[in-house]
PDB file of C-alpha atoms in Angstrom:
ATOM      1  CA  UNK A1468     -10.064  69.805  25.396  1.00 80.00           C
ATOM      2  CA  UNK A1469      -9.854  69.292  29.053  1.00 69.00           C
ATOM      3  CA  UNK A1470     -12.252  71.288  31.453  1.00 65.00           C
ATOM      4  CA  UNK A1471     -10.708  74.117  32.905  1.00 60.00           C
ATOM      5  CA  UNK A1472     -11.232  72.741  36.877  1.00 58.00           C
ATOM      6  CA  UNK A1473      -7.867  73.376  38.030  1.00 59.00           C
ATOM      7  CA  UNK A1474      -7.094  76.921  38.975  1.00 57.00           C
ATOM      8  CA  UNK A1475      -3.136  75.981  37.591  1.00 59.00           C
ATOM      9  CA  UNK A1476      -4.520  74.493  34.426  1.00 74.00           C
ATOM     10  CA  UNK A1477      -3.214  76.695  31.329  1.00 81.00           C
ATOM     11  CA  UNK A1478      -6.024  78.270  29.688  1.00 83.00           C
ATOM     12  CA  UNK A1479      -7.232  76.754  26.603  1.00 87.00           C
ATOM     13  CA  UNK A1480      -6.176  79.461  24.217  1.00 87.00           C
ATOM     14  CA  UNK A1481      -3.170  79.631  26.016  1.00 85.00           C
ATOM     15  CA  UNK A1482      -2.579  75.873  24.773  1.00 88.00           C
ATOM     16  CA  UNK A1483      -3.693  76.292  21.458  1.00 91.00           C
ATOM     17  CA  UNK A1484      -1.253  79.457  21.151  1.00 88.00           C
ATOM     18  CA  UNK A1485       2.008  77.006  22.479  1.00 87.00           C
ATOM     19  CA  UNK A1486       1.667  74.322  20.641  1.00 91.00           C
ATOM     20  CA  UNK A1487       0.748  76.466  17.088  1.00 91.00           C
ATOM     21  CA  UNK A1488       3.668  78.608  18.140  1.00 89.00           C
ATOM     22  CA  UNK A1489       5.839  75.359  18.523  1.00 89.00           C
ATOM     23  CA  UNK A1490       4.463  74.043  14.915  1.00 92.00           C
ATOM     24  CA  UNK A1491       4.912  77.364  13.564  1.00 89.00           C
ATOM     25  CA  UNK A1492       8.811  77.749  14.634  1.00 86.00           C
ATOM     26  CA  UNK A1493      10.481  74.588  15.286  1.00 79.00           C
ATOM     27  CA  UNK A1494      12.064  76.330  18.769  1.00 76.00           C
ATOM     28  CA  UNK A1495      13.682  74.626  21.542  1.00 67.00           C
ATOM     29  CA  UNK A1496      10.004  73.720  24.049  1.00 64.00           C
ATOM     30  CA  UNK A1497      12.017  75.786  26.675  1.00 62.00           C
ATOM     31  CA  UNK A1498      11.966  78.780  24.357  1.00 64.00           C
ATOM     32  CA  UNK A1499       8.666  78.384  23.407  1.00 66.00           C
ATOM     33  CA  UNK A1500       7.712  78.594  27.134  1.00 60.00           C
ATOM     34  CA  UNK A1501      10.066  81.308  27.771  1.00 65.00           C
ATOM     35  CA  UNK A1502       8.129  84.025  25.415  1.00 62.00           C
ATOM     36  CA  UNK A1503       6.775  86.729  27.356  1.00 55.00           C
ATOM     37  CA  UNK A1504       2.940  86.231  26.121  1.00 63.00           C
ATOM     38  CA  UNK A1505       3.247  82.272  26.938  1.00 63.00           C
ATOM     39  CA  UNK A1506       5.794  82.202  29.975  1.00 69.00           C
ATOM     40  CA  UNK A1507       5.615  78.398  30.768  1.00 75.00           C
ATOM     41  CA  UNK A1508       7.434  75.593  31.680  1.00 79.00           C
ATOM     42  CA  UNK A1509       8.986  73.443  29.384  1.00 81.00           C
ATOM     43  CA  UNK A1510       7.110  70.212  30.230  1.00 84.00           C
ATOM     44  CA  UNK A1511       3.616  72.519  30.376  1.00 84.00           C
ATOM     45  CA  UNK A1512       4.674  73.602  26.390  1.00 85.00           C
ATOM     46  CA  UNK A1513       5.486  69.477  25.871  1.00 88.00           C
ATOM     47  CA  UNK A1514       1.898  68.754  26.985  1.00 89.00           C
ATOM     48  CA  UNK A1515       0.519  71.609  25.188  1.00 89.00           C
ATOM     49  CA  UNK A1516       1.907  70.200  21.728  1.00 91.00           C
ATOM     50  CA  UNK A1517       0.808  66.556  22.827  1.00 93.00           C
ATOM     51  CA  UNK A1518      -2.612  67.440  23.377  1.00 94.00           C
ATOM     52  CA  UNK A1519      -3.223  70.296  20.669  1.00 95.00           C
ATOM     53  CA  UNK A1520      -1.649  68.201  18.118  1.00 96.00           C
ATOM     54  CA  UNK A1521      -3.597  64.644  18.821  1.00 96.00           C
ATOM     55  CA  UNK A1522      -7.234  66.811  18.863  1.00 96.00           C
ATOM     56  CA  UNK A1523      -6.265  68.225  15.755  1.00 97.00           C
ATOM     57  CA  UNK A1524      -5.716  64.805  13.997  1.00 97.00           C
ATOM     58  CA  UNK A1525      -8.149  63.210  15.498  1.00 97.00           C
ATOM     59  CA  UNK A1526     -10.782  65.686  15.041  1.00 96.00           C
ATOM     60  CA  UNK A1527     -10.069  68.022  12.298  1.00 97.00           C
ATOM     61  CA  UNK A1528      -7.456  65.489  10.067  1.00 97.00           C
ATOM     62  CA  UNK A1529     -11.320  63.411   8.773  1.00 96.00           C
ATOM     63  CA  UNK A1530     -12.737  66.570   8.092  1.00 97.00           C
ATOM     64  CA  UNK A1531      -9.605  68.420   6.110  1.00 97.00           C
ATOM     65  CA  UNK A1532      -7.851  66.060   4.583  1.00 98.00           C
ATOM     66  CA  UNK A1533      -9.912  64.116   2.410  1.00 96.00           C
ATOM     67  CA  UNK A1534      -9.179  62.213  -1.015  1.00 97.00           C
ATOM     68  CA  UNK A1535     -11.399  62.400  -3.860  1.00 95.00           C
ATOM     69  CA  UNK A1536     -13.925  59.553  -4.036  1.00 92.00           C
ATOM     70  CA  UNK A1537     -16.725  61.362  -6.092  1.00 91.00           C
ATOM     71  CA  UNK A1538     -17.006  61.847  -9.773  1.00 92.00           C
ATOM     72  CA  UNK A1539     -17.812  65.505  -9.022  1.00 94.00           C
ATOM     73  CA  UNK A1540     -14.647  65.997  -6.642  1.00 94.00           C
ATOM     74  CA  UNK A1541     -12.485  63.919  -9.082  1.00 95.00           C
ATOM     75  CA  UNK A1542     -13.660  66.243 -12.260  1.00 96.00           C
ATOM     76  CA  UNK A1543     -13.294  69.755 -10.550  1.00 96.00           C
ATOM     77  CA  UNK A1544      -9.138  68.260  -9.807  1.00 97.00           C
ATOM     78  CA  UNK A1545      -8.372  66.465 -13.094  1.00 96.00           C
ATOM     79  CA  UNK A1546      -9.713  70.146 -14.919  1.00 96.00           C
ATOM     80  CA  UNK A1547      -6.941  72.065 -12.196  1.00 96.00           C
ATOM     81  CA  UNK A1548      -4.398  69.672 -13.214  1.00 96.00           C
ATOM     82  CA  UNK A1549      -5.181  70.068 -16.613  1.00 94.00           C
ATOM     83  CA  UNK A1550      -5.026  73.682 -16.282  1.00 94.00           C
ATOM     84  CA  UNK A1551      -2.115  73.425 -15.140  1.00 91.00           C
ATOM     85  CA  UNK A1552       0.135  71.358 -16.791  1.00 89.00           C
ATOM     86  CA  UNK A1553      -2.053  69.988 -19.715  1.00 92.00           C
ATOM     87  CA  UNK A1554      -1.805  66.418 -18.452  1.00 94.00           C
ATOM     88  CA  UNK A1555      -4.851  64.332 -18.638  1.00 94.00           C
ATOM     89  CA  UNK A1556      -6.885  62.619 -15.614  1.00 95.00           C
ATOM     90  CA  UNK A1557      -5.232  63.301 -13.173  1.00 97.00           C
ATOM     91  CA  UNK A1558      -6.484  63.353  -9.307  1.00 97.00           C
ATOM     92  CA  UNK A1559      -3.450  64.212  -7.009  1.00 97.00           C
ATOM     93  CA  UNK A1560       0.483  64.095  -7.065  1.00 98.00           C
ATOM     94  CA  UNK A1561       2.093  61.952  -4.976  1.00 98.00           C
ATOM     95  CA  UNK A1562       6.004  62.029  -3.702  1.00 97.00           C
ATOM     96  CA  UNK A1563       7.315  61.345  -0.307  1.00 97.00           C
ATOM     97  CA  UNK A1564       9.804  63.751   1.669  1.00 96.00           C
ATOM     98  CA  UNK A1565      12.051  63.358   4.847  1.00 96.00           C
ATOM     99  CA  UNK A1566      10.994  64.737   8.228  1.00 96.00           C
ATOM    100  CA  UNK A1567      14.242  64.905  10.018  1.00 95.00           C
ATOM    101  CA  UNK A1568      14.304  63.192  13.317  1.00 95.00           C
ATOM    102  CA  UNK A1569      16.376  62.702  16.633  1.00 93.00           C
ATOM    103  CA  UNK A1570      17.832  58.687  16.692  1.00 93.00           C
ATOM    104  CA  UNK A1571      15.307  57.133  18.572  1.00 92.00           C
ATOM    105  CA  UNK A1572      15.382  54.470  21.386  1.00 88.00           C
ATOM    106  CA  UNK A1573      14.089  51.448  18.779  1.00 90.00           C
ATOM    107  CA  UNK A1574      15.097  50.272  16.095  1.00 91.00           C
ATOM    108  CA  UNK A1575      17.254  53.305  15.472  1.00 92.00           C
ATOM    109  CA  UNK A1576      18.985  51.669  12.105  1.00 93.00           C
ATOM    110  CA  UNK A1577      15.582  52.091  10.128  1.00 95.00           C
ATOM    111  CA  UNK A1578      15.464  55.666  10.384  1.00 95.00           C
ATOM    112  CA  UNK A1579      18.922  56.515   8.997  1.00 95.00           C
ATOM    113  CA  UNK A1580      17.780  57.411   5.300  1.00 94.00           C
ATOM    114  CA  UNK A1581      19.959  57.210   2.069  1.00 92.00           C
ATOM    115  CA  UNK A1582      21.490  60.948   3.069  1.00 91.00           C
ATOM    116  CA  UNK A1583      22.625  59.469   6.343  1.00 93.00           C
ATOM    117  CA  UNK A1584      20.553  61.021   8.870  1.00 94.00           C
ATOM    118  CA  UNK A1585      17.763  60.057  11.289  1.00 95.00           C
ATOM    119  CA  UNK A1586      13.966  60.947   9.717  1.00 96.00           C
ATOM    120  CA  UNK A1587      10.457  59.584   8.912  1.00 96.00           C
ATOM    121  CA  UNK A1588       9.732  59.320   5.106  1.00 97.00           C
ATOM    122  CA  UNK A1589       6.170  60.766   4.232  1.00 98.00           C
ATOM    123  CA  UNK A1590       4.171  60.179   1.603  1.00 98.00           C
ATOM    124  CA  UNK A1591       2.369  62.861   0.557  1.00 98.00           C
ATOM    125  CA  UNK A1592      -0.551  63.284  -1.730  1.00 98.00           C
ATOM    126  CA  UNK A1593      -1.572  66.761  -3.060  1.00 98.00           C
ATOM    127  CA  UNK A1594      -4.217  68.855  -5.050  1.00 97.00           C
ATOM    128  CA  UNK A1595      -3.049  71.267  -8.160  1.00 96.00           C
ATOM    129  CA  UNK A1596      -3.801  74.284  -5.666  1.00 95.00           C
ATOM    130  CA  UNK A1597      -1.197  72.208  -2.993  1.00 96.00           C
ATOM    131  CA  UNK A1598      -4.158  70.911  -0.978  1.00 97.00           C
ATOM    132  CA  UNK A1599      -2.987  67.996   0.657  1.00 98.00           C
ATOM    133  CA  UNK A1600      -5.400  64.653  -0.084  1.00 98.00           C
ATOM    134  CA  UNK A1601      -3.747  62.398   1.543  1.00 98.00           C
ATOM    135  CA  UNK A1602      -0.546  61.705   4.457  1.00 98.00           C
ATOM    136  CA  UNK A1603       1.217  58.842   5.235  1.00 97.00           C
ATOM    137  CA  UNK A1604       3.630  59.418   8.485  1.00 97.00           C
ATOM    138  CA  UNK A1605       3.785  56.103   9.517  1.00 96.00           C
ATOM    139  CA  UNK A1606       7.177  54.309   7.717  1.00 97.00           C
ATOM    140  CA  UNK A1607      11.024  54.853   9.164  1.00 97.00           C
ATOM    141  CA  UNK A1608      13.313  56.928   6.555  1.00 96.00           C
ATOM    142  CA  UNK A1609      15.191  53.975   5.419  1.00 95.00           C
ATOM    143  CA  UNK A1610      12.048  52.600   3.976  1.00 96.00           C
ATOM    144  CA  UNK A1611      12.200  53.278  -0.247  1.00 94.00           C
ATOM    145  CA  UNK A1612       8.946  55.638  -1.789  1.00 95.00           C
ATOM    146  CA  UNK A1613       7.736  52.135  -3.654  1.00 95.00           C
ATOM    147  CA  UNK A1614       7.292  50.203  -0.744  1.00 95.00           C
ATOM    148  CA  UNK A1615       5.332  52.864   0.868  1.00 97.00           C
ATOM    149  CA  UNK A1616       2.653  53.534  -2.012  1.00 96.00           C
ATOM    150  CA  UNK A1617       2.307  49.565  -2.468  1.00 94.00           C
ATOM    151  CA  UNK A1618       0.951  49.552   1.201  1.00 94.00           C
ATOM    152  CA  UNK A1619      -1.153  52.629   0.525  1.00 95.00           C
ATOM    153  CA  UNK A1620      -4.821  52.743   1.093  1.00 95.00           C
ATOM    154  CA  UNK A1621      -5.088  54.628  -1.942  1.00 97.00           C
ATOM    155  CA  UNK A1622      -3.085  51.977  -4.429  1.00 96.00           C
ATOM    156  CA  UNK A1623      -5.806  49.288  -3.571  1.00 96.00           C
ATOM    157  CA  UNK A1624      -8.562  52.190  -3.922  1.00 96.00           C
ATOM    158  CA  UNK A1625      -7.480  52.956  -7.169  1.00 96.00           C
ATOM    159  CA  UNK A1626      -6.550  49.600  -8.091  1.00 96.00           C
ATOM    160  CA  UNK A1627     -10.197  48.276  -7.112  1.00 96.00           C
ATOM    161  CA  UNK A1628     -11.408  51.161  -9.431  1.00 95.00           C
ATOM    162  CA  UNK A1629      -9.547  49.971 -12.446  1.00 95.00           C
ATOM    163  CA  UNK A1630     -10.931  47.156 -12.195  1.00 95.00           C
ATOM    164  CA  UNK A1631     -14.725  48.328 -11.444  1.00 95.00           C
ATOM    165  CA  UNK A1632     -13.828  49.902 -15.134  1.00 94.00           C
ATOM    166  CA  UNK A1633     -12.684  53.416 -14.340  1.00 93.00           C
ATOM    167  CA  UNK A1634     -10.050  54.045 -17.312  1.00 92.00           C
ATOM    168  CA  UNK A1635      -9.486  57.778 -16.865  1.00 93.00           C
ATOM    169  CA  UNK A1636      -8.210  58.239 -13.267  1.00 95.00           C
ATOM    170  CA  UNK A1637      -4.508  58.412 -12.065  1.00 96.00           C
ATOM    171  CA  UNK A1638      -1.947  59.919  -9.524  1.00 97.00           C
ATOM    172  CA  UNK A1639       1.410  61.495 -11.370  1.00 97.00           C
ATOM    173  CA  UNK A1640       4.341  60.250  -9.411  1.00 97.00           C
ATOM    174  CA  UNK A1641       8.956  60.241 -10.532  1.00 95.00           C
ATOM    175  CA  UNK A1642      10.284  57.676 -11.412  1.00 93.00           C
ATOM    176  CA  UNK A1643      10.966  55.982  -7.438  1.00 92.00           C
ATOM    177  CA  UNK A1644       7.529  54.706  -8.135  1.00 95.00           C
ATOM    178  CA  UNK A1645       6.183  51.935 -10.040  1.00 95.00           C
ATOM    179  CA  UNK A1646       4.137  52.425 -13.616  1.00 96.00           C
ATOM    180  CA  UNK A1647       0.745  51.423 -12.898  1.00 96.00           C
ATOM    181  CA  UNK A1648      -2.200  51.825 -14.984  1.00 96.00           C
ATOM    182  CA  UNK A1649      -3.394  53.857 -11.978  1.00 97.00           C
ATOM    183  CA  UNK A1650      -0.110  55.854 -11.213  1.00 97.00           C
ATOM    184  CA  UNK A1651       1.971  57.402 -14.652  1.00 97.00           C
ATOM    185  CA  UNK A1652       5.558  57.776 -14.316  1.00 96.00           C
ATOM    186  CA  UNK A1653       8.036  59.682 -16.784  1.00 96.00           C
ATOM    187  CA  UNK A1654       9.875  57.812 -19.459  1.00 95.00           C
ATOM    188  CA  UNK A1655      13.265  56.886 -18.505  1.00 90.00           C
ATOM    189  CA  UNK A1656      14.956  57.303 -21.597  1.00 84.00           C
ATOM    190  CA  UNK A1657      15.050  60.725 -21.893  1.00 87.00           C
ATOM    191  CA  UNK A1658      12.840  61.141 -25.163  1.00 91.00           C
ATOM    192  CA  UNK A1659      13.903  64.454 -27.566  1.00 92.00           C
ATOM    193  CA  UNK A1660      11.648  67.295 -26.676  1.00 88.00           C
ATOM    194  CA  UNK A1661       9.552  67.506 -29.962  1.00 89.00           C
ATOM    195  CA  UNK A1662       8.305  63.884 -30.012  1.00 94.00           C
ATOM    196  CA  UNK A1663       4.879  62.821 -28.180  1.00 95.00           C
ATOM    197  CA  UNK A1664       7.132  61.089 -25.559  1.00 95.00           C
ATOM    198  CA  UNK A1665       9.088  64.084 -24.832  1.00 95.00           C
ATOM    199  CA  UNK A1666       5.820  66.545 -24.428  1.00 95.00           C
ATOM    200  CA  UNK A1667       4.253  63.693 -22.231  1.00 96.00           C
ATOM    201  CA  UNK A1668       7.790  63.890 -20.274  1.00 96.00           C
ATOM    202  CA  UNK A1669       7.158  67.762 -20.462  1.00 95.00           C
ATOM    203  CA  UNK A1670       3.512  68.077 -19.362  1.00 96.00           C
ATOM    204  CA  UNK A1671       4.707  65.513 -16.561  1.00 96.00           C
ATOM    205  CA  UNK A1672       7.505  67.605 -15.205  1.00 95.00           C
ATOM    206  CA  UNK A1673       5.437  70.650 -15.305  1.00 95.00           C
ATOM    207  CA  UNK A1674       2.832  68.694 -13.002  1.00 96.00           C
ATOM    208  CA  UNK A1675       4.890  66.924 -11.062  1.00 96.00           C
ATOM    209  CA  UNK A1676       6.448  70.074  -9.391  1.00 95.00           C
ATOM    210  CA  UNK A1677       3.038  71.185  -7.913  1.00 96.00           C
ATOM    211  CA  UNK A1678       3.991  68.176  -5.464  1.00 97.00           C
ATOM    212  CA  UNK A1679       7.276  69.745  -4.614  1.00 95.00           C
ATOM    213  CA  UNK A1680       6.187  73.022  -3.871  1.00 94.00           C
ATOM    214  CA  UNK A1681       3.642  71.532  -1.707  1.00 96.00           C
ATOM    215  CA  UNK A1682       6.350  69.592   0.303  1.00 95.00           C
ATOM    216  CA  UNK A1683       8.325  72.984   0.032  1.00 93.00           C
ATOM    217  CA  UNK A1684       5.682  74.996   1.559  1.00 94.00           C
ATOM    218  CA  UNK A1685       4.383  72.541   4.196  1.00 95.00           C
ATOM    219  CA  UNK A1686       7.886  73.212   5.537  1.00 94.00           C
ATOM    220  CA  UNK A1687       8.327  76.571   4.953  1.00 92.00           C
ATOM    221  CA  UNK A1688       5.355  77.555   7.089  1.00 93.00           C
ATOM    222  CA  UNK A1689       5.646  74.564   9.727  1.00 94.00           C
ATOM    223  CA  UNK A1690       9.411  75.125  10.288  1.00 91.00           C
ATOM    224  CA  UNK A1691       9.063  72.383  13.158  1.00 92.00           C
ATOM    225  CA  UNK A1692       9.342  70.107   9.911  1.00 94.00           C
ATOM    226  CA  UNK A1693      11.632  71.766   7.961  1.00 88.00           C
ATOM    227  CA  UNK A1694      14.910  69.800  10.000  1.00 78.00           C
ATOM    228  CA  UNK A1695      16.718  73.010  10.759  1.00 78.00           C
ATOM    229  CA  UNK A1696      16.290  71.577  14.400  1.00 79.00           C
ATOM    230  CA  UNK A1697      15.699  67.323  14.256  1.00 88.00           C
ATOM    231  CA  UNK A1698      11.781  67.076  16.164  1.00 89.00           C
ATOM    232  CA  UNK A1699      13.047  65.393  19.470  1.00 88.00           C
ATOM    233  CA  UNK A1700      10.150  62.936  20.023  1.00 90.00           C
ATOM    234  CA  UNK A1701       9.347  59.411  19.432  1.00 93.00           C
ATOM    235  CA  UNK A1702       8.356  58.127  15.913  1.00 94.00           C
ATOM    236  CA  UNK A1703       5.099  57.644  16.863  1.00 95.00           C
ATOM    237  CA  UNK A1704       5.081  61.390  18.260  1.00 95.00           C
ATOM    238  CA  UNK A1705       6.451  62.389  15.113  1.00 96.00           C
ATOM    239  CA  UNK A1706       3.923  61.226  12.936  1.00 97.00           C
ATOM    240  CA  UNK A1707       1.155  62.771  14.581  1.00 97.00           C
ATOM    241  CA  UNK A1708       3.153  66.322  14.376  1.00 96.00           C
ATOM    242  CA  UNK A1709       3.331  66.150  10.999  1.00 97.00           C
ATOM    243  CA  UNK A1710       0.092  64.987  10.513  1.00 98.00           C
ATOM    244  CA  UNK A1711      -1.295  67.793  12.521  1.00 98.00           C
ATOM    245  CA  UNK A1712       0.644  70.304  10.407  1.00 97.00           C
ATOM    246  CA  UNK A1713      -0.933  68.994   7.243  1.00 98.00           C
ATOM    247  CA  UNK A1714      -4.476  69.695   8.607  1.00 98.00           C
ATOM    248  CA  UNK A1715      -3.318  73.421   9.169  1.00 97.00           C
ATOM    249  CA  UNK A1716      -1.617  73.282   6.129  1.00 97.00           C
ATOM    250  CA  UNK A1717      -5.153  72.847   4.378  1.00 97.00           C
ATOM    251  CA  UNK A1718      -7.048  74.948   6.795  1.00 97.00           C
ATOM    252  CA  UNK A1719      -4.476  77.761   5.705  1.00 95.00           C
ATOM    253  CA  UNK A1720      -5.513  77.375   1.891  1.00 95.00           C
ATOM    254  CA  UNK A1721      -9.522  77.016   2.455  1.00 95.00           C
ATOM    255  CA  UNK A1722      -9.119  79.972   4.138  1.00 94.00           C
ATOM    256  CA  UNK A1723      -7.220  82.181   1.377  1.00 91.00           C
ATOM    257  CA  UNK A1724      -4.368  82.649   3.192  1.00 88.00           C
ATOM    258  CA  UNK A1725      -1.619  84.214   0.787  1.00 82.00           C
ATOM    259  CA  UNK A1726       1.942  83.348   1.485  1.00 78.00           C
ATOM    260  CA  UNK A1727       5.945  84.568   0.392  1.00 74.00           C
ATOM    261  CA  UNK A1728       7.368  82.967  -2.852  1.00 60.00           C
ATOM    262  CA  UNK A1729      10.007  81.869  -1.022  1.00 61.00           C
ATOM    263  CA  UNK A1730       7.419  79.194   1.092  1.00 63.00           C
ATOM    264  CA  UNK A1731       6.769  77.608  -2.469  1.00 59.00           C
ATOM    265  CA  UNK A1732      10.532  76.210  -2.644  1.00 62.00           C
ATOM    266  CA  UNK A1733      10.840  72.814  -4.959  1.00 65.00           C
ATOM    267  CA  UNK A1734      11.184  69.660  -2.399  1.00 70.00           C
ATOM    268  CA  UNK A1735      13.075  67.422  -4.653  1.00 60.00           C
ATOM    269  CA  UNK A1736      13.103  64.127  -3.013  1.00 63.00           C
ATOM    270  CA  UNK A1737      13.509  61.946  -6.170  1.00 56.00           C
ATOM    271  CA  UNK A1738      16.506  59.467  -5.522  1.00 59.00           C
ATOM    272  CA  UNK A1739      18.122  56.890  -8.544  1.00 52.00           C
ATOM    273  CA  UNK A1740      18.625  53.987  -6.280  1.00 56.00           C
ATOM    274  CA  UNK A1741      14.598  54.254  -5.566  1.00 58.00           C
ATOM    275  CA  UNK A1742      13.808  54.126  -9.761  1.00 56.00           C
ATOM    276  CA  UNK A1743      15.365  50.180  -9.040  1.00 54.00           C
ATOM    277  CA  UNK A1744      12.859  49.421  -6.389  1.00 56.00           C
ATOM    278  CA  UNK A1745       9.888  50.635  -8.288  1.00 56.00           C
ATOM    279  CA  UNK A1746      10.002  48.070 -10.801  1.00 56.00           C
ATOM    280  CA  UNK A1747      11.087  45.259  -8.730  1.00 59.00           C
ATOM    281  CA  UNK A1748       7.717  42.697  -8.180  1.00 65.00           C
ATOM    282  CA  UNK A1749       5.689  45.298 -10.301  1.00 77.00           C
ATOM    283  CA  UNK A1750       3.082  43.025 -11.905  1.00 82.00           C
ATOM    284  CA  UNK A1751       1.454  45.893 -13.107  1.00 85.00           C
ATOM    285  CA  UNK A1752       3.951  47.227 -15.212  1.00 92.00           C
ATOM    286  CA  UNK A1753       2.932  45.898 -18.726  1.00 93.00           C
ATOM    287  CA  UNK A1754      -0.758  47.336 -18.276  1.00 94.00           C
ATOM    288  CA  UNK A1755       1.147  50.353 -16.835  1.00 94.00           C
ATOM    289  CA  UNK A1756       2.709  50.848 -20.031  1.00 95.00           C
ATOM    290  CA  UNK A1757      -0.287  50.257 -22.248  1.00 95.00           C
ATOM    291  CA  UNK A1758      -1.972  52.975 -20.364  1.00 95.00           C
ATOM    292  CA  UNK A1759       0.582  55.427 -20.381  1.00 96.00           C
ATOM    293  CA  UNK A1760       0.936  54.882 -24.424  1.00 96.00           C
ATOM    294  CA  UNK A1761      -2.787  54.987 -24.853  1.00 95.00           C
ATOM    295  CA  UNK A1762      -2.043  58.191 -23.290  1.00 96.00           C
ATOM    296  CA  UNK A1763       0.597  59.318 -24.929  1.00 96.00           C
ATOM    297  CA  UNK A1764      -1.618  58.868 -29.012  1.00 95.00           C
ATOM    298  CA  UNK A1765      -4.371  60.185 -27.416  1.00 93.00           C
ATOM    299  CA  UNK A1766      -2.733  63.378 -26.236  1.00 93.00           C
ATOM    300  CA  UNK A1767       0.716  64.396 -27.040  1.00 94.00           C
ATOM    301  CA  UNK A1768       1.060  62.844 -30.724  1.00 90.00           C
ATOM    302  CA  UNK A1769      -1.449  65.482 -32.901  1.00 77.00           C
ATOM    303  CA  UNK A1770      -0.484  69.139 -30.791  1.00 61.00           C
TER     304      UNK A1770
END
């Protein structure tokens, strides 16, 4: 942070305190500054959340939000999932969820989602204990789940690990995505509950949801993000906002932090028109379905 040179220049703990306070309630920047133990201006809180937000990103986001690329890391998360839900090789869950904007300036057409208002859609990968692993806060809310994971870092990581050999890796993802033999999706056709399909379909629903409640809680404890007031910034500003939460998100579960049940609300963000998308241009849908079969004998047939 800046030197403290200027005898006006808001203490640093001071800043810290704003612009956590801001990410922490969603207020109005002018009631923010107004609270007795801040008492500053409204464009001092506005730099506050700038600054304190971008350092947190820039310098902390490396260090806490990290996906697996070790064998070690990637067995100690398939054996929570498994714990879990009793689903196989798996190391994150992956959904996206709607940060709800003011219109911007630009392009303000490609942020009205399919519910009609303004927002950023970010993808989100998580742990089974609702660490996040990796964000994505870049794409406009109009912009469908599928097209965001096929641009994903972590598609062509995976991808380029299938192919290096690795058969026993994947992400667990609804139906708005695509099957890949990297990524396992439900089956659509509703499969009776006592048949291997329908306990895959069951293990996968049970898994699934540890994705929701980490959408739900990210909210629930950053209400800035939670769209009872739209974040009035930029995009761009946006993105590193919610960004910055998701560090403190994970900094709150290294450090044991225990929270209300009511901060683990579902975050259903699944949509029908997105289950179209996912299999349009999918040329990895045949080996998608081999894999998830191969899963299905090897698992859910003899239990």
């Amino acid at each position: 942070m800046e030197n403290q040179q200027r005898r006006t220049r808001v203490p640093r703990e001071v800043t810290i305190l704003i612009a956590v306070r801001f990410l922490a309630t969603g207020n109005y920047q002018r009631g923010v500054g107004e609270e007795w133990i801040l008492s500053t201006s409204q464009q001092v809180v506005s730099r506050c959340i700038s600054e304190v937000s971008n350092l947190i990103v820039i310098h902390l986001g490396p260090i806490c939000i990290q996906f697996p690329l070790q064998n070690i890391q990637k067995m100690d998360i398939k054996r929570g999932f498994s714990e879990k839900g009793g689903f196989p090789g798996i190391v994150g869950c992956i959904d996206c969820t709607h940060i709800s904007i003011l219109s911007p300036a630009l392009e303000e057409h490609n942020y009205v989602n399919r519910k009609g208002f303004h927002s950023k859609n970010v993808q989100i990968i998580c742990s089974y204990n609702l660490k996040i692993l990796n964000i994505n806060a870049r794409f406009p809310g109009s912009t469908n789940d599928a097209y965001i994971w096929r641009s994903s870092q972590i598609k062509q990581f995976l991808q380029n690990e299938y192919n290096r050999g690795e058969r026993n890796t994947w992400l667990i993802g609804d139906s708005g995505y695509p099957l890949e033999p990297w990524l396992m999706t439900p089956f659509d056709n509703n499969p009776p509950p006592n048949t291997p399909e329908g306990r895959y379909n069951q293990s996968h629903k049970i898994t699934r949801s540890i994705i929701e409640r980490c959408n739900g809680r990210l909210k629930g404890i950053f209400r800035c993000l939670s769209g009872e007031r739209k974040l009035r910034y930029s995009p761009q500003k946006v993105g590193v906002i919610v960004n910055a939460c998701a560090v403190l998100h994970n900094i709150c579960i290294d450090a044991g932090l225990e929270f209300d049940e009511d901060l683990n609300q579902n975050d259903d963000n699944e949509d029908p028109d997105n289950n179209i998308q996912a299999h349009i241009q999918n040329p990895d849908l045949n080996q998608g379905r081999q894999v998830r079969q191969q899963i299905v004998q090897r698992y859910f047939t003899n239990v």
